[in-house]
Amino acid sequence: MENKLKIGIIGLGTVGSGVVKVLSKFNDIEIVSAAVKNLDKKRDVNVKNITTDAFEIAKNPEIDIVVEVAGSTHVKDVLIEAIKNKKHIVTANKELLAKHGAELFDIARENNVVIMYEAAVAGGIPIILPIKTSLKANDFNSVAGILNGTTNYILTKMEEENLSYEECLLKAQKLGYAETDPTGDVEGYDAMYKIAILANIVFNKRIDYTKIYREGITKISAGDIKIADELGYKIKLIAQAKKVENSDMLDIRVHPMLVDKNKSISEIKNATNAVLLSGFPVDKVMFVGPGAGEFPTASSVVGDILSIKSELNTNNQVLPMTMCNHSIYADLINISETKNCYYLRISANNEPGVIGKIGLACGEFKINLSCIIQKGVLDNPNATIIVITESCYEKDINSMIEKISKDNNIRVENKIRVM
């Protein structure tokens, strides 16, 4: 068939292999070459030309679109070279976009090519183009979601099987949901990169990811999960970005939250992802689907390829709505200045006056209590005290914790924000 669309792929791992398999169904698209780290690695797909030099793909005059599914930020220079050679880019690389997206999009605009990245956020869920097209009329107040399948799987299993974090992490690793080094997932980096990308397009401002507050799930215990359940909550790792009331600032953070069971996002289980948008006139809309995996992610990658294909040779500028035309960086509020409700798990000697001390400390920092429960056994010298506060400043709850922690009989074991 004449005039086939010519593709070069960087990375033939799980996602790259999925892309090759899906593209095999399209007779008018040809994979010209693929770049890999290891030529000797056994793969379940065949590409006629495989190289270890990704720059060969970036410079190949035959190739129309470079698909980057290798991950990491080491491919930045390769993509810049491809862009300067007038090649469109499709990528699933959230870390690269969060760290170097501003530079890449500027160079792409100068060279009149597009960077498509539907697969970089929430895997198989279509979210980037819907925000840029179908939801373009909206003035959004917030975007929030469960953006990491590994942590959601771990928290789900902790809840359903009453297991420790360490036990559920091991399960996730055995199933391939978690890497040998799970830091990127369990400490919130992956979700941080994704919420930076979403905030960029939702609020039309560039985001300095280094200013995003980030906290992982490693401190969540099976006890916290059980107590939250008894109180009508589930614990989820939530990434959120929202406008600060009466301000031009944005509040962007990633951390565990107690989510009311009546909220639909609390029902998202295992490796599933969800993105919740709130704005006018749409009010609230939630996207739910597989957040990772060979074919869900390949679905988004190939969707981007086909979007570019449909525009080639028809316009001087391909998919202009996908271009990044903003250059102002958002001003992010410091976490200490945010207001939240809080869950505190406190361990204390089971003696008179302890709850009174906690109440007095809260009063000193103008923190109202929504709930306070003592859970302890009569013959046990230690008691567990659960506190749920009303909305208060982060700096005030931290000052309160610092004050009561000076009492040797009181220890704050965990602090979790409430959604």
XYZ file of N, CA, C and O in Angstrom, residues 27-115:
356
model
N -3.064 -1.841 8.088
C -2.271 -2.064 6.881
C -1.603 -0.801 6.346
O -0.672 -0.881 5.551
N -2.104 0.365 6.761
C -1.553 1.617 6.239
C -0.556 2.256 7.208
O -0.211 3.429 7.067
N -0.104 1.502 8.198
C 0.916 1.994 9.134
C 2.058 0.982 9.176
O 1.838 -0.220 9.318
N 3.274 1.457 9.038
C 4.451 0.580 9.020
C 5.431 0.992 10.110
O 5.765 2.176 10.253
N 5.886 0.011 10.878
C 6.944 0.251 11.859
C 8.273 0.070 11.149
O 8.655 -1.041 10.768
N 8.969 1.157 10.937
C 10.222 1.143 10.185
C 11.361 0.596 11.024
O 12.181 -0.189 10.553
N 11.407 1.014 12.302
C 12.549 0.631 13.138
C 12.185 0.783 14.604
O 11.257 1.520 14.962
N 12.922 0.070 15.465
C 12.755 0.189 16.915
C 14.119 0.255 17.573
O 15.074 -0.379 17.114
N 14.204 1.044 18.620
C 15.447 1.155 19.386
C 15.265 0.490 20.745
O 14.247 0.698 21.418
N 16.238 -0.314 21.147
C 16.185 -1.041 22.418
C 17.537 -0.953 23.113
O 18.544 -0.590 22.502
N 17.549 -1.304 24.389
C 18.814 -1.336 25.125
C 19.588 -2.617 24.844
O 20.814 -2.597 24.742
N 18.856 -3.729 24.729
C 19.496 -5.037 24.627
C 18.988 -5.785 23.403
O 17.828 -6.213 23.354
N 19.846 -5.952 22.420
C 19.453 -6.646 21.189
C 19.191 -8.130 21.409
O 18.426 -8.756 20.668
N 19.799 -8.713 22.425
C 19.705 -10.155 22.645
C 18.491 -10.575 23.472
O 18.215 -11.767 23.602
N 17.764 -9.617 24.014
C 16.608 -9.944 24.838
C 15.516 -10.602 23.997
O 15.215 -10.168 22.890
N 14.912 -11.673 24.520
C 13.839 -12.356 23.805
C 12.549 -11.537 23.886
O 12.177 -11.063 24.955
N 11.893 -11.373 22.742
C 10.659 -10.599 22.677
C 9.604 -11.395 21.923
O 9.924 -12.227 21.081
N 8.326 -11.098 22.221
C 7.249 -11.814 21.544
C 6.685 -11.029 20.360
O 5.577 -11.282 19.905
N 7.465 -10.038 19.885
C 7.091 -9.283 18.684
C 8.298 -9.189 17.761
O 9.446 -9.280 18.212
N 8.031 -8.997 16.488
C 9.100 -8.859 15.508
C 9.032 -7.496 14.842
O 7.975 -7.076 14.364
N 10.165 -6.818 14.837
C 10.322 -5.566 14.092
C 11.513 -5.767 13.173
O 12.565 -6.255 13.604
N 11.369 -5.399 11.894
C 12.403 -5.769 10.925
C 13.749 -5.105 11.181
O 14.799 -5.698 10.913
N 13.737 -3.882 11.693
C 15.003 -3.191 11.985
C 15.036 -2.815 13.464
O 14.217 -2.016 13.925
N 15.993 -3.388 14.182
C 16.156 -3.063 15.603
C 17.572 -2.560 15.823
O 18.540 -3.144 15.330
N 17.688 -1.468 16.573
C 18.973 -0.842 16.821
C 19.105 -0.500 18.292
O 18.107 -0.429 19.014
N 20.329 -0.281 18.732
C 20.539 0.215 20.088
C 20.771 1.722 20.092
O 20.938 2.320 21.156
N 20.773 2.325 18.918
C 21.013 3.767 18.797
C 19.695 4.476 18.477
O 19.246 4.508 17.323
N 19.080 5.057 19.496
C 17.796 5.740 19.302
C 17.915 6.943 18.381
O 16.932 7.338 17.738
N 19.115 7.529 18.279
C 19.289 8.686 17.399
C 19.112 8.300 15.928
O 18.798 9.150 15.097
N 19.313 7.022 15.600
C 19.056 6.578 14.232
C 17.588 6.808 13.861
O 17.264 7.203 12.741
N 16.706 6.546 14.818
C 15.281 6.765 14.589
C 14.980 8.249 14.502
O 14.219 8.698 13.639
N 15.580 9.029 15.392
C 15.338 10.472 15.407
C 15.758 11.137 14.098
O 15.164 12.132 13.670
N 16.768 10.581 13.451
C 17.311 11.196 12.227
C 16.815 10.550 10.934
O 17.059 11.074 9.847
N 16.133 9.424 11.040
C 15.704 8.687 9.845
C 14.676 9.491 9.050
O 13.573 9.754 9.538
N 14.990 9.899 7.822
C 14.062 10.740 7.039
C 12.772 10.031 6.646
O 11.785 10.675 6.298
N 12.763 8.707 6.709
C 11.558 7.942 6.375
C 10.460 8.090 7.413
O 9.266 8.034 7.112
N 10.862 8.273 8.667
C 9.923 8.176 9.792
C 9.120 9.455 9.964
O 9.662 10.563 9.981
N 7.794 9.286 10.131
C 6.881 10.418 10.346
C 6.633 10.686 11.829
O 6.535 11.836 12.252
N 6.498 9.612 12.607
C 6.171 9.734 14.028
C 7.133 8.885 14.841
O 7.377 7.716 14.528
N 7.680 9.478 15.896
C 8.513 8.742 16.848
C 7.667 8.431 18.072
O 7.112 9.339 18.705
N 7.551 7.149 18.386
C 6.801 6.696 19.558
C 7.803 6.346 20.651
O 8.633 5.452 20.472
N 7.726 7.054 21.778
C 8.685 6.839 22.855
C 7.971 6.183 24.031
O 7.121 6.798 24.674
N 8.318 4.927 24.295
C 7.727 4.191 25.409
C 8.819 3.494 26.232
O 8.609 2.432 26.803
N 9.989 4.132 26.268
C 11.122 3.559 27.003
C 11.130 3.989 28.458
O 11.640 3.288 29.332
N 10.579 5.172 28.742
C 10.599 5.695 30.101
C 11.914 6.381 30.423
O 12.844 6.420 29.610
N 11.993 6.973 31.613
C 13.133 7.733 32.142
C 13.310 9.043 31.363
O 12.652 9.294 30.351
N 14.234 9.861 31.838
C 14.458 11.163 31.200
C 15.649 11.145 30.249
O 15.966 12.161 29.645
N 16.287 9.988 30.095
C 17.490 9.917 29.263
C 17.186 10.113 27.776
O 18.100 10.373 26.991
N 15.914 9.980 27.419
C 15.549 10.088 25.998
C 15.286 11.528 25.571
O 14.936 11.769 24.412
N 15.445 12.475 26.472
C 15.111 13.866 26.143
C 15.846 14.350 24.904
O 15.238 14.902 23.971
N 17.150 14.146 24.856
C 17.938 14.646 23.724
C 17.549 13.946 22.419
O 17.587 14.564 21.346
N 17.172 12.682 22.517
C 16.729 11.953 21.326
C 15.443 12.577 20.784
O 15.304 12.798 19.570
N 14.510 12.890 21.663
C 13.249 13.480 21.225
C 13.449 14.894 20.672
O 12.791 15.279 19.708
N 14.358 15.636 21.271
C 14.659 16.966 20.734
C 15.201 16.839 19.309
O 14.820 17.595 18.406
N 16.079 15.874 19.111
C 16.624 15.649 17.759
C 15.508 15.260 16.794
O 15.465 15.741 15.652
N 14.597 14.407 17.240
C 13.482 13.991 16.380
C 12.587 15.176 16.032
O 12.156 15.336 14.881
N 12.303 16.010 17.011
C 11.463 17.188 16.782
C 12.118 18.131 15.775
O 11.461 18.648 14.862
N 13.418 18.336 15.926
C 14.133 19.227 14.996
C 14.176 18.644 13.591
O 14.363 19.384 12.607
N 13.985 17.334 13.505
C 13.889 16.684 12.193
C 12.431 16.567 11.736
O 12.106 15.754 10.862
N 11.558 17.396 12.361
C 10.148 17.553 11.949
C 9.317 16.287 12.147
O 8.375 16.026 11.395
N 9.646 15.514 13.164
C 8.872 14.317 13.448
C 7.913 14.588 14.614
O 8.299 15.180 15.617
N 6.681 14.137 14.470
C 5.729 14.219 15.563
C 6.099 13.177 16.620
O 6.702 12.148 16.309
N 5.712 13.470 17.865
C 6.088 12.617 18.988
C 4.833 12.082 19.672
O 3.896 12.830 19.943
N 4.844 10.787 19.965
C 3.847 10.179 20.847
C 4.619 9.533 21.991
O 5.514 8.714 21.752
N 4.274 9.901 23.227
C 5.043 9.402 24.366
C 4.130 8.994 25.513
O 3.032 9.531 25.673
N 4.617 8.052 26.304
C 3.927 7.640 27.531
C 4.749 8.035 28.762
O 4.502 7.550 29.863
N 5.690 8.958 28.581
C 6.717 9.231 29.576
C 6.335 10.398 30.488
O 6.666 11.548 30.227
N 5.632 10.096 31.578
C 5.164 11.155 32.484
C 6.316 11.877 33.188
O 6.272 13.077 33.390
N 7.364 11.136 33.562
C 8.493 11.782 34.243
C 9.163 12.789 33.328
O 9.480 13.916 33.738
N 9.377 12.408 32.078
C 10.012 13.311 31.122
C 9.182 14.571 30.934
O 9.715 15.687 30.935
N 7.865 14.419 30.780
C 7.002 15.578 30.545
C 6.913 16.477 31.769
O 6.903 17.703 31.646
N 6.860 15.879 32.964
C 6.789 16.683 34.179
C 8.069 17.486 34.393
O 8.034 18.641 34.828
N 9.205 16.880 34.051
C 10.488 17.538 34.300
C 10.942 18.437 33.149
O 11.558 19.489 33.375
N 10.659 18.025 31.911
C 11.214 18.741 30.762
C 10.164 19.112 29.715
O 10.510 19.498 28.604
N 8.892 18.990 30.083
C 7.832 19.272 29.127
C 7.876 20.675 28.566
O 7.658 20.882 27.364
N 8.170 21.666 29.406
C 8.198 23.061 28.945
C 9.184 23.221 27.790
O 8.866 23.817 26.747
N 10.382 22.683 27.944
C 11.396 22.770 26.892
C 10.968 22.030 25.638
O 11.078 22.559 24.511
N 10.442 20.831 25.802
C 10.053 20.021 24.649
C 8.903 20.649 23.874
O 8.918 20.693 22.641
N 7.907 21.163 24.578
C 6.765 21.769 23.891
C 7.155 23.051 23.168
O 6.624 23.355 22.095
N 8.074 23.807 23.751
C 8.548 25.021 23.074
C 9.251 24.669 21.764
O 9.024 25.310 20.724
N 10.103 23.656 21.807
C 10.825 23.251 20.592
C 9.855 22.680 19.563
O 9.997 22.912 18.357
N 8.851 21.937 20.038
C 7.849 21.373 19.123
C 7.082 22.485 18.413
O 6.827 22.406 17.198
N 6.707 23.522 19.150
C 5.977 24.634 18.531
C 6.841 25.344 17.491
O 6.372 25.704 16.410
N 8.114 25.513 17.798
C 9.031 26.172 16.855
C 9.164 25.369 15.561
O 9.383 25.946 14.484
N 9.014 24.045 15.650
C 9.189 23.174 14.490
C 7.858 22.688 13.903
O 7.852 21.837 13.020
N 6.761 23.242 14.413
C 5.425 22.943 13.906
C 5.120 21.435 13.914
O 4.580 20.880 12.960
N 5.486 20.786 15.018
C 5.108 19.389 15.210
C 4.403 19.273 16.554
O 4.467 20.171 17.400
N 3.715 18.153 16.770
C 2.968 17.979 18.011
C 3.582 16.884 18.869
O 4.236 15.966 18.369
N 3.366 17.024 20.177
C 3.708 15.983 21.142
C 2.393 15.505 21.730
O 1.649 16.271 22.340
